[in-house]
PDB file of C-alpha atoms in Angstrom:
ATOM      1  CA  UNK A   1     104.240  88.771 146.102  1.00  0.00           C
ATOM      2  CA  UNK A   2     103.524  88.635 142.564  1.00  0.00           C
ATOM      3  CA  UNK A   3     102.973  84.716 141.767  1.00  0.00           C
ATOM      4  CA  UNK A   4     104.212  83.121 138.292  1.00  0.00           C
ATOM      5  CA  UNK A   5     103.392  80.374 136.267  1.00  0.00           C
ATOM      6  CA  UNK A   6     105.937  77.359 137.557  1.00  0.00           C
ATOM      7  CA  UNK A   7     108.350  75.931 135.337  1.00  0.00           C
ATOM      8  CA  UNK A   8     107.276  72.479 134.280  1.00  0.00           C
ATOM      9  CA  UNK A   9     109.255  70.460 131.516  1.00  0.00           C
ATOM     10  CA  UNK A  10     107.492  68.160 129.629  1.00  0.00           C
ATOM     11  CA  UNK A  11     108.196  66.095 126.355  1.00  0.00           C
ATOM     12  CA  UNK A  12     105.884  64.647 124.289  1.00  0.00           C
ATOM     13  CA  UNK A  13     107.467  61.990 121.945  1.00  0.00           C
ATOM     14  CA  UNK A  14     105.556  60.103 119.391  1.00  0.00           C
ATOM     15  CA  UNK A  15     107.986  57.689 118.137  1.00  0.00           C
ATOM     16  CA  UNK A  16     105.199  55.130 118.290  1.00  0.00           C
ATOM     17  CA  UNK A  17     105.953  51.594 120.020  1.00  0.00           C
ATOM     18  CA  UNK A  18     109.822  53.018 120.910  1.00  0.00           C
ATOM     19  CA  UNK A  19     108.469  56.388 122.147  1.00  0.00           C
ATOM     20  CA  UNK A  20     108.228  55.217 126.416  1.00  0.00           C
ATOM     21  CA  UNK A  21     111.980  54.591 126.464  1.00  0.00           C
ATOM     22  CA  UNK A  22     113.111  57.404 124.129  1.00  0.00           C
ATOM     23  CA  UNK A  23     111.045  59.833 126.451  1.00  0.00           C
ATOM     24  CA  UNK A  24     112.549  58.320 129.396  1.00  0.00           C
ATOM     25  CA  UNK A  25     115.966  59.212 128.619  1.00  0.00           C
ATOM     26  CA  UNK A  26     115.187  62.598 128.115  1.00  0.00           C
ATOM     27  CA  UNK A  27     113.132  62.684 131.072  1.00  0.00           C
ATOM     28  CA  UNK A  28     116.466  61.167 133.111  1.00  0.00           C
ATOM     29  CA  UNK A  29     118.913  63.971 131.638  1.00  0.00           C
ATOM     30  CA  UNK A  30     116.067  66.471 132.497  1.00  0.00           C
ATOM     31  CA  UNK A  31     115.923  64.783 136.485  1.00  0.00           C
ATOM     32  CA  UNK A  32     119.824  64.793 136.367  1.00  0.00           C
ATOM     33  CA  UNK A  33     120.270  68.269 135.396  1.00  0.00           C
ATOM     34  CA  UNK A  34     117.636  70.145 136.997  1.00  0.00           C
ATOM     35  CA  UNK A  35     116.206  67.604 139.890  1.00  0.00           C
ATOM     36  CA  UNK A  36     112.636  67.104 141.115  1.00  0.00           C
ATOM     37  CA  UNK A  37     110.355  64.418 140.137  1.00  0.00           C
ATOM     38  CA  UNK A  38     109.221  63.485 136.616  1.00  0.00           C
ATOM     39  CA  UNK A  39     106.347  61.166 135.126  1.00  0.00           C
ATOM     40  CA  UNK A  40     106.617  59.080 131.975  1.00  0.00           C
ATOM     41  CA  UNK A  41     103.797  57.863 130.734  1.00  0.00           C
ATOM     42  CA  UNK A  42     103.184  55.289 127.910  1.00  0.00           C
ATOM     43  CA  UNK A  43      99.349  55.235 126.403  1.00  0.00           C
ATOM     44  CA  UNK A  44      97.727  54.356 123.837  1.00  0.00           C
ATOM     45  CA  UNK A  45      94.821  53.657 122.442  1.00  0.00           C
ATOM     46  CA  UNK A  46      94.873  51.513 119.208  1.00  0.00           C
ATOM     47  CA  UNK A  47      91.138  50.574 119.130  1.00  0.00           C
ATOM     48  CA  UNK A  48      90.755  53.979 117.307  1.00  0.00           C
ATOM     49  CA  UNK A  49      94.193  54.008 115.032  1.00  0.00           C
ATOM     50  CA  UNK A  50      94.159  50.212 113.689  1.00  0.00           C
ATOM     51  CA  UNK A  51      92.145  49.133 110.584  1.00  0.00           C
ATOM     52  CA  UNK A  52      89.075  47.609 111.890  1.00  0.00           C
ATOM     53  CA  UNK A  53      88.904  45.856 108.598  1.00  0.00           C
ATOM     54  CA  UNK A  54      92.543  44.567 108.684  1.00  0.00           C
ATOM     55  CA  UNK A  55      92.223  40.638 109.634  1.00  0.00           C
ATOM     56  CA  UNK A  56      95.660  40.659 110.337  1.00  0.00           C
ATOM     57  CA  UNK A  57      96.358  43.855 112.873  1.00  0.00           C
ATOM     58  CA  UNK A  58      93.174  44.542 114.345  1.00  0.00           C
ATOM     59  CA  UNK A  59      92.315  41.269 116.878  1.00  0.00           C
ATOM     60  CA  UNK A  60      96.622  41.982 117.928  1.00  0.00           C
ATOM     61  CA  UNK A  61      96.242  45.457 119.307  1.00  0.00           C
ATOM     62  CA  UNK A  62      95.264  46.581 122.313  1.00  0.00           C
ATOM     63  CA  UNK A  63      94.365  49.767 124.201  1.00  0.00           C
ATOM     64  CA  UNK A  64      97.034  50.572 127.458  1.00  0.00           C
ATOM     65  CA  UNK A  65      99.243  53.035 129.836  1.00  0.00           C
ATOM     66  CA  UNK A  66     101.722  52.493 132.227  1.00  0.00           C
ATOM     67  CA  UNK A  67     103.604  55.459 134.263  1.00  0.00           C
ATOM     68  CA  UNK A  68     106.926  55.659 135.799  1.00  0.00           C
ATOM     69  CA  UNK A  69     107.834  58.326 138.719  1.00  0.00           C
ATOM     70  CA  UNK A  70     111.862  59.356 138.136  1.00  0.00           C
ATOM     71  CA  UNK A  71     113.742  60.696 140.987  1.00  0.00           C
ATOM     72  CA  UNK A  72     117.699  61.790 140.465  1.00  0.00           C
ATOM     73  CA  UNK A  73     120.113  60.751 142.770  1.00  0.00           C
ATOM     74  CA  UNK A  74     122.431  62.725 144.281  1.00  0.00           C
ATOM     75  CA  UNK A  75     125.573  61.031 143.360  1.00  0.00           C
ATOM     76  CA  UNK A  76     126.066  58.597 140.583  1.00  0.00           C
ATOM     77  CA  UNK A  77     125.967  54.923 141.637  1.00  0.00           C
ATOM     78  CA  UNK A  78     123.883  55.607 144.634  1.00  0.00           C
ATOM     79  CA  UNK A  79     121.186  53.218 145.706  1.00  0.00           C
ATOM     80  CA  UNK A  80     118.259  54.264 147.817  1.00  0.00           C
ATOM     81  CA  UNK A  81     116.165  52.137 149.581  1.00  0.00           C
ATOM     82  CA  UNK A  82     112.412  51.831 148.091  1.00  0.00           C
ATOM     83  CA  UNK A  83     113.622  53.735 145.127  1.00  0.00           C
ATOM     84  CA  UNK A  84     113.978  51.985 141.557  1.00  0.00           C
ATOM     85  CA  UNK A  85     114.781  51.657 138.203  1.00  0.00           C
ATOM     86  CA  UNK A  86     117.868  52.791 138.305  1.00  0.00           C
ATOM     87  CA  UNK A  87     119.401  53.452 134.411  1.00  0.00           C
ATOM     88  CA  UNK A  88     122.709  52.621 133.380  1.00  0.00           C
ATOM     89  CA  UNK A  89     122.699  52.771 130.139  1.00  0.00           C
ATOM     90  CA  UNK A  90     120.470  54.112 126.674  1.00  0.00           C
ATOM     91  CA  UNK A  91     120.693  53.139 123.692  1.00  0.00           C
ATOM     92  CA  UNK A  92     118.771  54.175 120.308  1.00  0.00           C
ATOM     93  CA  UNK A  93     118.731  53.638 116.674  1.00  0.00           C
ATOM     94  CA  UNK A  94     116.960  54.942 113.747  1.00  0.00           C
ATOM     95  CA  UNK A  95     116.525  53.616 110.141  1.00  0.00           C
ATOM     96  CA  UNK A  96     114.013  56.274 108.281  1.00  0.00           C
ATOM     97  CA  UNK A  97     114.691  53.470 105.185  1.00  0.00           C
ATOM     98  CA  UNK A  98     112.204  51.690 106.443  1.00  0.00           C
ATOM     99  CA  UNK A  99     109.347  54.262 107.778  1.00  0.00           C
ATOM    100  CA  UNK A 100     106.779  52.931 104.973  1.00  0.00           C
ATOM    101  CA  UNK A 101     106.358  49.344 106.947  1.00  0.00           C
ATOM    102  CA  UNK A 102     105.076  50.556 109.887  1.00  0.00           C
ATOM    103  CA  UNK A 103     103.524  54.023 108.926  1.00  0.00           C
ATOM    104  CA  UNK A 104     100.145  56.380 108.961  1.00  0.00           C
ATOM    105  CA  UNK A 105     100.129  56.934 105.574  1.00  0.00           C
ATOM    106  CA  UNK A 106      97.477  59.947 105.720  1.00  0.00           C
ATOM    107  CA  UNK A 107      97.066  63.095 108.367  1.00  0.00           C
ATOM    108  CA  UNK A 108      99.902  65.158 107.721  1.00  0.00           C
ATOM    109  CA  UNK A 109     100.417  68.392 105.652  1.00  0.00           C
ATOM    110  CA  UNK A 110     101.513  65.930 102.306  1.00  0.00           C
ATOM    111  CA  UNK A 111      98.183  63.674 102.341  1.00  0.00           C
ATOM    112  CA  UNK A 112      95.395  65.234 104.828  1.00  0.00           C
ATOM    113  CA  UNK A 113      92.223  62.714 106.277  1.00  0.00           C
ATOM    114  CA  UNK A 114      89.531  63.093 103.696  1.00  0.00           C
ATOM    115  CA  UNK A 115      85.540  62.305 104.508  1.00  0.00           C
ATOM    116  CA  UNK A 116      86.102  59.271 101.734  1.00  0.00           C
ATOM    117  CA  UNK A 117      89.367  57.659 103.443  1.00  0.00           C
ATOM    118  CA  UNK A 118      86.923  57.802 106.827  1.00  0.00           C
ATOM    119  CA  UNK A 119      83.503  55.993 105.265  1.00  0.00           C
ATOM    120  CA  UNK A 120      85.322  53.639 102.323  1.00  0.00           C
ATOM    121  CA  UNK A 121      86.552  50.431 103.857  1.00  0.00           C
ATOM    122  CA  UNK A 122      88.769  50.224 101.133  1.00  0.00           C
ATOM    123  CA  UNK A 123      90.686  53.338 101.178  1.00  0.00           C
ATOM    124  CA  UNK A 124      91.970  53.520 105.203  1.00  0.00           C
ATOM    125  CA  UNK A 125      94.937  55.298 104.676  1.00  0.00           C
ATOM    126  CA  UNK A 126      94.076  57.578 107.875  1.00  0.00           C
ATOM    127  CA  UNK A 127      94.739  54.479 109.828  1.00  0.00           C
ATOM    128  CA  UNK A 128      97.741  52.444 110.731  1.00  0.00           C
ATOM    129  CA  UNK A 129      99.820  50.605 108.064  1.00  0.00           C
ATOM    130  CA  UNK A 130     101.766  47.605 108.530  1.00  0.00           C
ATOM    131  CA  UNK A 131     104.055  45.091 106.806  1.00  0.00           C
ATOM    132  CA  UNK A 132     103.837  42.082 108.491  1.00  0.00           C
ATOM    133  CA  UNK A 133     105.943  40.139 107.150  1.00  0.00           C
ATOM    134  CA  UNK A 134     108.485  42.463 106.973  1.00  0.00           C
ATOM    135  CA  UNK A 135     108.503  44.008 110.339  1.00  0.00           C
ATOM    136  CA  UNK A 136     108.872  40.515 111.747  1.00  0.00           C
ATOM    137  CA  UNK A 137     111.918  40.173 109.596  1.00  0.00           C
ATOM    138  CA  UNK A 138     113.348  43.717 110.123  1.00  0.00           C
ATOM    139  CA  UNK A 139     112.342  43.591 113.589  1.00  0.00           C
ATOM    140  CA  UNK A 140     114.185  40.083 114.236  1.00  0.00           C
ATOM    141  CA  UNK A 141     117.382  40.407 112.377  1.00  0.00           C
ATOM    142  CA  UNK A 142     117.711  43.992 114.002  1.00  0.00           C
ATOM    143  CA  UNK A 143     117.684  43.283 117.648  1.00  0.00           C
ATOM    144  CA  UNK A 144     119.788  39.854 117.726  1.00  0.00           C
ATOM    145  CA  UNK A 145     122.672  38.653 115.346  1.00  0.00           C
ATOM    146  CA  UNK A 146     121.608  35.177 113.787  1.00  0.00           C
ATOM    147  CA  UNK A 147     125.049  34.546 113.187  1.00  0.00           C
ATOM    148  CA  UNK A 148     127.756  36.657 115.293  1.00  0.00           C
ATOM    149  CA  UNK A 149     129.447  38.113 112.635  1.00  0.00           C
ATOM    150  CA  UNK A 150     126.397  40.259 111.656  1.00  0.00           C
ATOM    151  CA  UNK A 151     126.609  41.827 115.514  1.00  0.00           C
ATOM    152  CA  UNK A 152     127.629  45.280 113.828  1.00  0.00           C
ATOM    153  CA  UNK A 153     124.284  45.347 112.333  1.00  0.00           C
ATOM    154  CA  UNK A 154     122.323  44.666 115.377  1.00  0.00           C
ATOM    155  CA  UNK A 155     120.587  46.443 118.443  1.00  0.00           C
ATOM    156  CA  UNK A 156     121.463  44.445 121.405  1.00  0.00           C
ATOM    157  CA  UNK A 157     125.464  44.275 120.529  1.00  0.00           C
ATOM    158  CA  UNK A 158     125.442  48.070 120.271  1.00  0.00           C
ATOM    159  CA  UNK A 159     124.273  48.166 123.104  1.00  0.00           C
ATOM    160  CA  UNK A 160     126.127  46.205 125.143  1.00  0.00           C
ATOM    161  CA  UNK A 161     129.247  48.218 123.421  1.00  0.00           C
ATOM    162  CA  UNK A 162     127.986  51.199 124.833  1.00  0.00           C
ATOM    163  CA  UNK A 163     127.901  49.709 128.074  1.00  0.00           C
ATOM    164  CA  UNK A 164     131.463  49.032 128.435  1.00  0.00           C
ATOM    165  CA  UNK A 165     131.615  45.638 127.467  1.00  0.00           C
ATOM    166  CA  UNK A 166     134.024  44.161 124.185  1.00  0.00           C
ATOM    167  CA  UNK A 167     131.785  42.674 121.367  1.00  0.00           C
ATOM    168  CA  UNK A 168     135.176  41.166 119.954  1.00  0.00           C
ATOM    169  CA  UNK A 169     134.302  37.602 119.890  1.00  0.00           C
ATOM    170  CA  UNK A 170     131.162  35.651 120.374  1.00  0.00           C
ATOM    171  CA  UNK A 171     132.272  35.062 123.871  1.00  0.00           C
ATOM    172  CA  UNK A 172     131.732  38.535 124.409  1.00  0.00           C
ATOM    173  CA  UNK A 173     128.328  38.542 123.755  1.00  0.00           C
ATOM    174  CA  UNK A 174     128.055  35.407 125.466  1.00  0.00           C
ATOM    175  CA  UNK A 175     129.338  37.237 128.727  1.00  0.00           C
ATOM    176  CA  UNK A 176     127.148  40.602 128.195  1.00  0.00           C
ATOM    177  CA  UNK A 177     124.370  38.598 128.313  1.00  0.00           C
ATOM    178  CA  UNK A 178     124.898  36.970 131.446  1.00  0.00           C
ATOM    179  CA  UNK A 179     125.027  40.502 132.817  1.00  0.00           C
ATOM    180  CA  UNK A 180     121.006  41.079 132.071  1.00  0.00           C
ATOM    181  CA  UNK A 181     118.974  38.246 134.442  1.00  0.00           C
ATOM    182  CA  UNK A 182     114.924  39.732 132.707  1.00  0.00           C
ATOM    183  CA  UNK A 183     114.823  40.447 129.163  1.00  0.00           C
ATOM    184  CA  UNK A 184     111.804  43.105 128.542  1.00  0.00           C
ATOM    185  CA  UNK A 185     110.892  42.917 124.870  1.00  0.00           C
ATOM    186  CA  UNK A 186     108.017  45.832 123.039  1.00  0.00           C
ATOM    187  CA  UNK A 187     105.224  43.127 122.831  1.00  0.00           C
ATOM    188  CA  UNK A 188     104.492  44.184 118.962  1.00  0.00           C
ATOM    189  CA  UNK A 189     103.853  39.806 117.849  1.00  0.00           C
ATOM    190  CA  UNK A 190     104.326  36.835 119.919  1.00  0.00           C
ATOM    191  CA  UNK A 191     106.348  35.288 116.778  1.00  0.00           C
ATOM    192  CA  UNK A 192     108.277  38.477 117.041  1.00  0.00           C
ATOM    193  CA  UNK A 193     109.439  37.756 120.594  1.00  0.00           C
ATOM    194  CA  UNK A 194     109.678  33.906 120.344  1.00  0.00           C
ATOM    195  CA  UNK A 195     111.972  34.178 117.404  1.00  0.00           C
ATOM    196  CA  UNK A 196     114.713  36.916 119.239  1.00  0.00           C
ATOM    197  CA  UNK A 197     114.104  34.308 122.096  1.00  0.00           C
ATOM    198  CA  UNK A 198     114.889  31.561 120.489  1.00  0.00           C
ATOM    199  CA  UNK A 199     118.148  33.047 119.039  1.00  0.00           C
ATOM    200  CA  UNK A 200     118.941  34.180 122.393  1.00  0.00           C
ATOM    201  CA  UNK A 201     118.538  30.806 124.062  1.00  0.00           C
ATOM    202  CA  UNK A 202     120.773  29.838 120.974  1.00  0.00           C
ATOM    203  CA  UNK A 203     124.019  32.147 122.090  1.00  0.00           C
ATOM    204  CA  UNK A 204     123.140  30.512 125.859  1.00  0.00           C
ATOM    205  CA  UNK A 205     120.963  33.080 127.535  1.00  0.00           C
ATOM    206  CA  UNK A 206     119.417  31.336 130.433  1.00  0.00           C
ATOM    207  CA  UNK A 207     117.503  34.186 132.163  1.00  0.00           C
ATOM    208  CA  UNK A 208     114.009  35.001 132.387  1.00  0.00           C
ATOM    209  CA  UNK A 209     112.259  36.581 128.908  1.00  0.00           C
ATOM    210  CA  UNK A 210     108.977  38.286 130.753  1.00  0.00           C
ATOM    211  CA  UNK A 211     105.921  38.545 128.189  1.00  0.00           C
ATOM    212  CA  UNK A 212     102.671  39.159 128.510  1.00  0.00           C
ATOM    213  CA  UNK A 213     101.230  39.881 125.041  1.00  0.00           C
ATOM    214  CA  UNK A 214      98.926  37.493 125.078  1.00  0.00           C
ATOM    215  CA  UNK A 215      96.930  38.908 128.064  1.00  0.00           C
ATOM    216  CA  UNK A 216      97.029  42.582 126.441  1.00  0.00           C
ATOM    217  CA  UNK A 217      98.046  42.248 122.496  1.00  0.00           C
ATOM    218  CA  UNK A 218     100.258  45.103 121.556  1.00  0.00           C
ATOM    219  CA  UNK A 219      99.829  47.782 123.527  1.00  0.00           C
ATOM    220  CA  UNK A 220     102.612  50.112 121.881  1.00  0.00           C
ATOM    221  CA  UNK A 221     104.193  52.452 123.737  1.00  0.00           C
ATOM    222  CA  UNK A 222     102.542  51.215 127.243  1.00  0.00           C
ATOM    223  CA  UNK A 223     104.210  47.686 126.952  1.00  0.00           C
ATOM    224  CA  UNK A 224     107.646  48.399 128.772  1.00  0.00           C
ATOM    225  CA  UNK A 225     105.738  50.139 131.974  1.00  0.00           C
ATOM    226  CA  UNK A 226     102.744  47.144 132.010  1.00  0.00           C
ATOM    227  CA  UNK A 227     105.653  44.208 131.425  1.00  0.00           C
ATOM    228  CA  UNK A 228     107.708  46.283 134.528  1.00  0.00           C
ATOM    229  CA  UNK A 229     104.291  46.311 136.494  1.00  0.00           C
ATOM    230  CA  UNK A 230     103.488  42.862 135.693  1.00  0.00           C
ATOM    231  CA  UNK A 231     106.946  41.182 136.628  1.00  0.00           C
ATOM    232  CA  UNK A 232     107.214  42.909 139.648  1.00  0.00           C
ATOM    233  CA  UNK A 233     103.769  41.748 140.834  1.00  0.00           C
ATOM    234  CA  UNK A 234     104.622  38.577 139.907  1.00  0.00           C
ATOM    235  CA  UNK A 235     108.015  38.653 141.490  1.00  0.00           C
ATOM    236  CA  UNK A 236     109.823  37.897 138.201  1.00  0.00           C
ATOM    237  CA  UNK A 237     111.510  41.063 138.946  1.00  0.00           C
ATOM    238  CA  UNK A 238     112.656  42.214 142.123  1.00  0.00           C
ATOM    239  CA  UNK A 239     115.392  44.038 144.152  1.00  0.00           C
ATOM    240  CA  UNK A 240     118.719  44.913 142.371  1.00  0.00           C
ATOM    241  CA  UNK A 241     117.082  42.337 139.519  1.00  0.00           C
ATOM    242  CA  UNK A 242     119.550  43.576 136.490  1.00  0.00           C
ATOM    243  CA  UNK A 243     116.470  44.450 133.615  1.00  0.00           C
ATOM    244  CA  UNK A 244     117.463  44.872 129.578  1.00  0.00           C
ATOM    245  CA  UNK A 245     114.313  47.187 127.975  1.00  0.00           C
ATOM    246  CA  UNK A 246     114.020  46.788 124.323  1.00  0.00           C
ATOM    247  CA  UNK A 247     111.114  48.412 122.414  1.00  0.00           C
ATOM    248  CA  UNK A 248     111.156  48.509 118.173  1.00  0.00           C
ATOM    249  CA  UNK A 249     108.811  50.108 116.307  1.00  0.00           C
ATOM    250  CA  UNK A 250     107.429  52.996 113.477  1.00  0.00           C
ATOM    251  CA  UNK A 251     110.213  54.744 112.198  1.00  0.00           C
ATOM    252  CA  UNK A 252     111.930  52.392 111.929  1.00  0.00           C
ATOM    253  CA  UNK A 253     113.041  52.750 115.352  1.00  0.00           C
ATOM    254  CA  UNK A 254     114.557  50.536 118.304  1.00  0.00           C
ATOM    255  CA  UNK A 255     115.805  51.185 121.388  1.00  0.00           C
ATOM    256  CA  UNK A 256     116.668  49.551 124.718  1.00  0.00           C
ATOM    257  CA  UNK A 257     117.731  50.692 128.814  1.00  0.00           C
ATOM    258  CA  UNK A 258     119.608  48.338 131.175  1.00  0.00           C
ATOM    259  CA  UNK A 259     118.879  49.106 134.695  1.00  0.00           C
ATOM    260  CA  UNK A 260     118.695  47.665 138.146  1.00  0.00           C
ATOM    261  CA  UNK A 261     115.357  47.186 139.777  1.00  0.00           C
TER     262      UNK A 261
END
């Protein structure tokens, strides 16, 4: 018979450092809905988009990919033997506010590449753009509350909301987070990370914050799937291990997926 070109959905997201765990929650209502086996994939390669001039962003970023194989299950709770990462839960956020501290500034309709951005060192707007100082702020006082009555203004409460959970009282919070045992942070800046762990440590947390930035730098969107990789190999994460995702990033985005392993 007459063959046809198969169906085969695909998204490509480019919300930068956030993008691996936005596209896998499409990619899980996709599996859900319409079954078979999906890819994500996380890459990157940052040795072409940084500044190579930038003193501050260049020697932090690094070139990566990771790739996760989802399978849906056929009822809802259902574990399987050999299979993994499981979701329970998405969560995602978006503050366009704050686009211009993490941004390309040039390659769009508005401000196209010229020949001059390209060969002047000082005019690099075709490359990556980044506030700092700023990011590390935004990025900090997004994810954890410093002080628990800010938690409406922060990622990880919201999510653990969304999860079922009261946010009422510190204790709350206290509790949700005995619920995650391996804490996955988007390895954008160590002092990034050591900051929301320190605050974390603060409200109690005593599980395991995997890293690995300084082996890789910032790999962007390929950090989740290399930190998953990495902690498994390492054993840090392992059967029915209860794993909290967060990535933050260009946008100014965040997001984060609780699963078991």
């Amino acid at each position: 018979g007459k063959r046809y070109l198969p169906d085969m959905p695909f998204i490509d997201g480019t919300a930068a450092c956030s993008s691996f765990v936005v596209v896998r929650r499409a990619a899980c209502a996709i599996a859900q809905s319409e079954g078979g086996l999906y890819l994500v994939i996380g890459a990157d390669v940052m040795s072409r988009t940084v500044n190579p001039f930038s003193r501050n962003m260049f020697p932090i970023l690094g070139d990566g990919a990771g790739a996760v194989l989802l399978e849906a299950y056929e009822t809802e709770g259902e574990y399987k033997e050999g299979k993994n990462f499981r979701p329970e839960c998405f969560f995602s956020y978006l503050d366009g506010s704050k686009a211009h501290l993490l941004i390309t500034p040039a390659g769009g309709s508005k401000l196209p590449v010229t020949a001059q951005m390209v060969s002047n060192p000082f005019d690099q707007r075709h490359l990556m753009f980044m506030d700092g100082p700023r990011v590390l702020k935004e990025a900090v006082r997004l994810l954890v509350p410093s002080r628990f009555d800010e938690k409406s203004k922060t990622v990880l409460p919201a999510a653990f909301v969304k999860m079922g959970f009261s946010m009422d009282t510190e204790e709350d919070f206290i509790s949700a987070l005995g619920q995650v045992d391996v804490f996955l942070f988007h390895q954008a800046n160590a002092r990034i990370v050591n900051n929301v762990e320190r605050q974390l440590r603060q409200y109690g947390y005593k599980g395991l914050i995997f890293n690995n930035i300084s082996h890789y730098g910032n790999t962007t969107s390929a950090s989740i799937p290399l930190l998953l990789e990495e902690g498994w190999q390492r054993g840090a994460i392992k059967r029915n291990t209860r794993v909290m995702a967060v990535v933050f990033g260009g946008g100014f985005t965040a997001a984060t997926v609780y699963f078991r392993f």
